CSV table of C-alpha atoms in Angstrom, one decimal:
chain,number,residue,atom,x,y,z
M,1,UNK,CA,0.1,-0.1,-0.3
M,2,UNK,CA,1.7,3.5,-1.0
M,3,UNK,CA,1.1,5.9,2.1
M,4,UNK,CA,0.7,9.9,1.7
M,5,UNK,CA,2.5,11.5,3.7
M,6,UNK,CA,5.4,11.7,5.9
M,7,UNK,CA,7.8,10.1,8.4
M,8,UNK,CA,6.6,11.1,12.6
M,9,UNK,CA,10.3,11.3,12.6
M,10,UNK,CA,10.8,13.7,9.7
M,11,UNK,CA,7.7,15.0,11.4
M,12,UNK,CA,9.3,15.3,15.5
M,13,UNK,CA,12.7,16.7,12.9
M,14,UNK,CA,10.7,19.6,11.6
M,15,UNK,CA,9.3,21.1,14.8
M,16,UNK,CA,12.7,20.9,16.5
M,17,UNK,CA,14.5,22.2,13.3
M,18,UNK,CA,11.9,25.3,14.0
M,19,UNK,CA,12.7,25.1,17.8
M,20,UNK,CA,9.0,23.9,18.4
M,21,UNK,CA,7.2,21.4,20.4
M,22,UNK,CA,4.6,19.3,18.8
M,23,UNK,CA,1.0,20.5,19.0
M,24,UNK,CA,-0.8,18.6,21.6
M,25,UNK,CA,-3.4,17.2,18.4
M,26,UNK,CA,-0.9,15.7,17.3
M,27,UNK,CA,0.8,14.0,20.1
M,28,UNK,CA,-2.5,12.5,21.4
M,29,UNK,CA,-3.3,11.9,17.5
M,30,UNK,CA,-0.2,9.5,17.3
M,31,UNK,CA,0.0,7.6,20.4
M,32,UNK,CA,-4.3,7.0,20.6
M,33,UNK,CA,-3.2,5.4,16.8
M,34,UNK,CA,-0.6,4.0,18.4
M,35,UNK,CA,-2.2,1.8,20.9
M,36,UNK,CA,-4.6,0.6,18.8
M,37,UNK,CA,-2.0,-0.6,16.3
M,38,UNK,CA,0.4,-1.9,19.1
M,39,UNK,CA,-3.3,-3.6,21.1
M,40,UNK,CA,-4.1,-4.7,18.2
M,41,UNK,CA,-1.1,-7.0,16.8
M,42,UNK,CA,-0.4,-7.7,20.9
M,43,UNK,CA,-3.5,-9.7,21.0
M,44,UNK,CA,-2.7,-12.3,18.2
M,45,UNK,CA,0.9,-13.3,19.8
M,46,UNK,CA,2.6,-10.5,17.5
M,47,UNK,CA,5.9,-8.1,19.3
M,48,UNK,CA,6.9,-5.6,16.7
M,49,UNK,CA,10.2,-5.2,18.5
M,50,UNK,CA,11.5,-1.9,16.0
M,51,UNK,CA,9.6,0.6,17.2
M,52,UNK,CA,10.3,3.8,16.3
M,53,UNK,CA,9.1,7.4,14.2
M,54,UNK,CA,11.1,6.2,11.0
M,55,UNK,CA,8.5,3.5,10.9
M,56,UNK,CA,6.4,5.3,11.7
M,57,UNK,CA,4.2,7.1,8.3
M,58,UNK,CA,1.1,9.8,8.9
M,59,UNK,CA,-1.4,9.1,6.0
M,60,UNK,CA,-2.7,12.6,4.8
M,61,UNK,CA,-6.8,12.6,5.0
M,62,UNK,CA,-8.8,14.3,3.3
M,63,UNK,CA,-10.3,17.3,4.2
M,64,UNK,CA,-13.8,17.3,6.2
M,65,UNK,CA,-16.6,18.3,4.8
M,66,UNK,CA,-16.2,21.6,6.9
M,67,UNK,CA,-13.4,22.7,6.0
M,68,UNK,CA,-11.1,21.8,8.1
M,69,UNK,CA,-7.3,21.5,7.2
M,70,UNK,CA,-6.7,17.9,6.2
M,71,UNK,CA,-5.4,15.3,9.2
M,72,UNK,CA,-3.6,12.9,9.5
M,73,UNK,CA,-3.5,8.7,10.7
M,74,UNK,CA,-0.7,7.8,12.3
M,75,UNK,CA,0.3,4.6,10.3
M,76,UNK,CA,2.6,1.7,12.2
M,77,UNK,CA,5.1,-0.3,9.3
M,78,UNK,CA,7.6,-2.5,9.3
M,79,UNK,CA,5.6,-5.7,10.8
M,80,UNK,CA,7.3,-8.1,8.2
M,81,UNK,CA,10.6,-7.2,9.4
M,82,UNK,CA,9.4,-7.1,13.0
M,83,UNK,CA,8.8,-11.1,12.4
M,84,UNK,CA,11.9,-12.8,12.0
M,85,UNK,CA,13.9,-10.4,14.4
M,86,UNK,CA,14.5,-12.9,18.0
M,87,UNK,CA,15.6,-9.3,20.4
M,88,UNK,CA,18.9,-8.0,19.6
M,89,UNK,CA,20.7,-8.9,16.4
M,90,UNK,CA,24.0,-7.9,16.2
M,91,UNK,CA,26.5,-7.8,12.6
M,92,UNK,CA,29.7,-8.4,12.9
M,93,UNK,CA,31.4,-4.7,13.6
M,94,UNK,CA,29.0,-5.2,16.6
M,95,UNK,CA,26.5,-2.4,15.9
M,96,UNK,CA,22.7,-3.2,16.7
M,97,UNK,CA,20.5,-3.8,13.6
M,98,UNK,CA,18.1,-0.1,13.4
M,99,UNK,CA,18.6,2.6,16.6
M,100,UNK,CA,18.9,1.3,19.8
M,101,UNK,CA,16.8,4.9,20.6
M,102,UNK,CA,13.9,3.3,21.8
M,103,UNK,CA,14.7,0.1,23.2
M,104,UNK,CA,13.8,-1.2,25.8
M,105,UNK,CA,16.3,-2.5,28.7
M,106,UNK,CA,15.3,-6.1,28.3
M,107,UNK,CA,16.0,-6.1,24.2
M,108,UNK,CA,19.4,-3.9,24.8
M,109,UNK,CA,20.1,-7.0,27.1
M,110,UNK,CA,20.2,-9.2,25.1
M,111,UNK,CA,17.1,-10.2,27.1
M,112,UNK,CA,13.4,-12.3,26.2
M,113,UNK,CA,11.4,-9.7,24.9
M,114,UNK,CA,7.8,-9.0,25.4
M,115,UNK,CA,4.8,-7.4,24.0
M,116,UNK,CA,5.6,-4.8,27.1
M,117,UNK,CA,8.9,-4.0,25.2
M,118,UNK,CA,6.6,-2.6,22.2
M,119,UNK,CA,5.2,0.3,24.2
M,120,UNK,CA,8.5,0.9,26.4
M,121,UNK,CA,9.2,2.3,22.9
M,122,UNK,CA,5.6,3.5,22.2
M,123,UNK,CA,6.9,5.3,26.3
M,124,UNK,CA,10.0,6.7,24.4
M,125,UNK,CA,7.7,8.5,21.7
M,126,UNK,CA,5.6,9.5,23.6
M,127,UNK,CA,8.5,11.4,25.8
M,128,UNK,CA,10.2,12.8,22.5
M,129,UNK,CA,6.8,13.8,21.1
M,130,UNK,CA,6.1,15.8,24.3
M,131,UNK,CA,10.2,17.3,25.6
M,132,UNK,CA,11.2,17.3,21.5
M,133,UNK,CA,14.4,15.0,23.0
M,134,UNK,CA,15.1,11.7,23.0
M,135,UNK,CA,15.8,10.9,27.0
M,136,UNK,CA,19.1,9.3,26.3
M,137,UNK,CA,21.6,10.1,23.7
M,138,UNK,CA,24.8,9.5,23.8
M,139,UNK,CA,28.3,9.4,21.2
M,140,UNK,CA,28.1,4.9,20.3
M,141,UNK,CA,25.0,3.4,20.1
M,142,UNK,CA,26.2,0.8,22.7
M,143,UNK,CA,26.2,3.8,25.4
M,144,UNK,CA,22.6,4.3,24.5
M,145,UNK,CA,21.7,1.0,25.2
M,146,UNK,CA,23.1,1.0,28.6
M,147,UNK,CA,21.0,4.0,29.6
M,148,UNK,CA,17.8,2.9,28.9
M,149,UNK,CA,19.5,-0.5,31.3
M,150,UNK,CA,20.5,1.3,34.1
M,151,UNK,CA,20.6,5.3,33.9
M,152,UNK,CA,16.8,7.4,35.6
M,153,UNK,CA,14.7,8.8,33.3
M,154,UNK,CA,15.7,12.5,33.0
M,155,UNK,CA,12.5,14.4,33.9
M,156,UNK,CA,9.7,15.0,31.6
M,157,UNK,CA,9.4,18.9,33.8
M,158,UNK,CA,12.6,20.1,33.1
M,159,UNK,CA,12.5,19.9,29.4
M,160,UNK,CA,9.2,21.1,29.0
M,161,UNK,CA,8.4,22.7,32.3
M,162,UNK,CA,4.7,24.5,30.6
M,163,UNK,CA,3.6,20.2,30.7
M,164,UNK,CA,1.7,18.9,33.9
M,165,UNK,CA,4.3,17.7,36.4
M,166,UNK,CA,1.6,14.4,36.5
M,167,UNK,CA,3.2,13.3,33.0
M,168,UNK,CA,6.0,12.5,34.5
M,169,UNK,CA,4.7,9.7,36.9
M,170,UNK,CA,2.8,8.4,33.6
M,171,UNK,CA,6.3,8.6,32.1
M,172,UNK,CA,7.9,7.1,34.8
M,173,UNK,CA,5.8,4.2,34.4
M,174,UNK,CA,6.0,3.4,30.6
M,175,UNK,CA,9.3,4.0,30.8
M,176,UNK,CA,10.2,1.4,33.6
M,177,UNK,CA,13.2,-0.6,33.3
M,178,UNK,CA,10.9,-4.0,34.8
M,179,UNK,CA,8.2,-4.8,32.4
M,180,UNK,CA,5.8,-5.9,35.1
M,181,UNK,CA,6.3,-2.5,36.3
M,182,UNK,CA,5.2,-1.2,33.2
M,183,UNK,CA,1.7,-0.7,31.7
M,184,UNK,CA,-0.6,-3.1,31.0
M,185,UNK,CA,-2.2,-2.4,27.3
M,186,UNK,CA,-1.6,0.7,25.3
M,187,UNK,CA,-5.0,1.9,26.0
M,188,UNK,CA,-3.9,2.0,29.4
M,189,UNK,CA,-1.1,4.4,28.7
M,190,UNK,CA,-3.6,6.3,26.5
M,191,UNK,CA,-5.9,6.7,29.6
M,192,UNK,CA,-3.8,7.7,32.0
M,193,UNK,CA,-1.8,10.2,29.7
M,194,UNK,CA,-5.8,12.1,28.9
M,195,UNK,CA,-5.8,11.8,32.8
M,196,UNK,CA,-2.6,13.3,33.1
M,197,UNK,CA,-2.9,16.4,30.5
M,198,UNK,CA,-6.0,18.2,29.4
M,199,UNK,CA,-4.5,19.4,26.2
């Protein structure tokens, strides 16, 4: 299927270049769409394993009859690649396939991966959409993985002080190091964000 639109990665990059953050309406549209897609896949025992903005297309929708501007629908892609991946794979040079920026700690550590790894990745994307920055950055992929595994989450309110502090608690749970301490579904994460933030 041809998807007319840009990737979420390009949208985030454009906002960052303009020294802006994504509008609340866009953040919630992306979050709800991705949460729904992941819950659908997880209910069918499919774990994506590579949820990141580059794999999310923002499909342009036609304007409504009221004449409002075109909206978009987030589309999660690359399920075919995800199905054949088993946790983290390394090339001969020791580099990970894909980016480690959105990997759950257990995935970065080469442990067994459950559907909650996808929800962790969704939490990283949410953090990036809200703050304009990734939670963890470093000079090498391995160093980024180590931060996901061992470093405390940088508080969202220090990077986006205009947002309610209740979102910090939501993100701490979404990005918990222990998979069992995270939200049990994408829908649960959406509800928590809606309760903490009424944009």
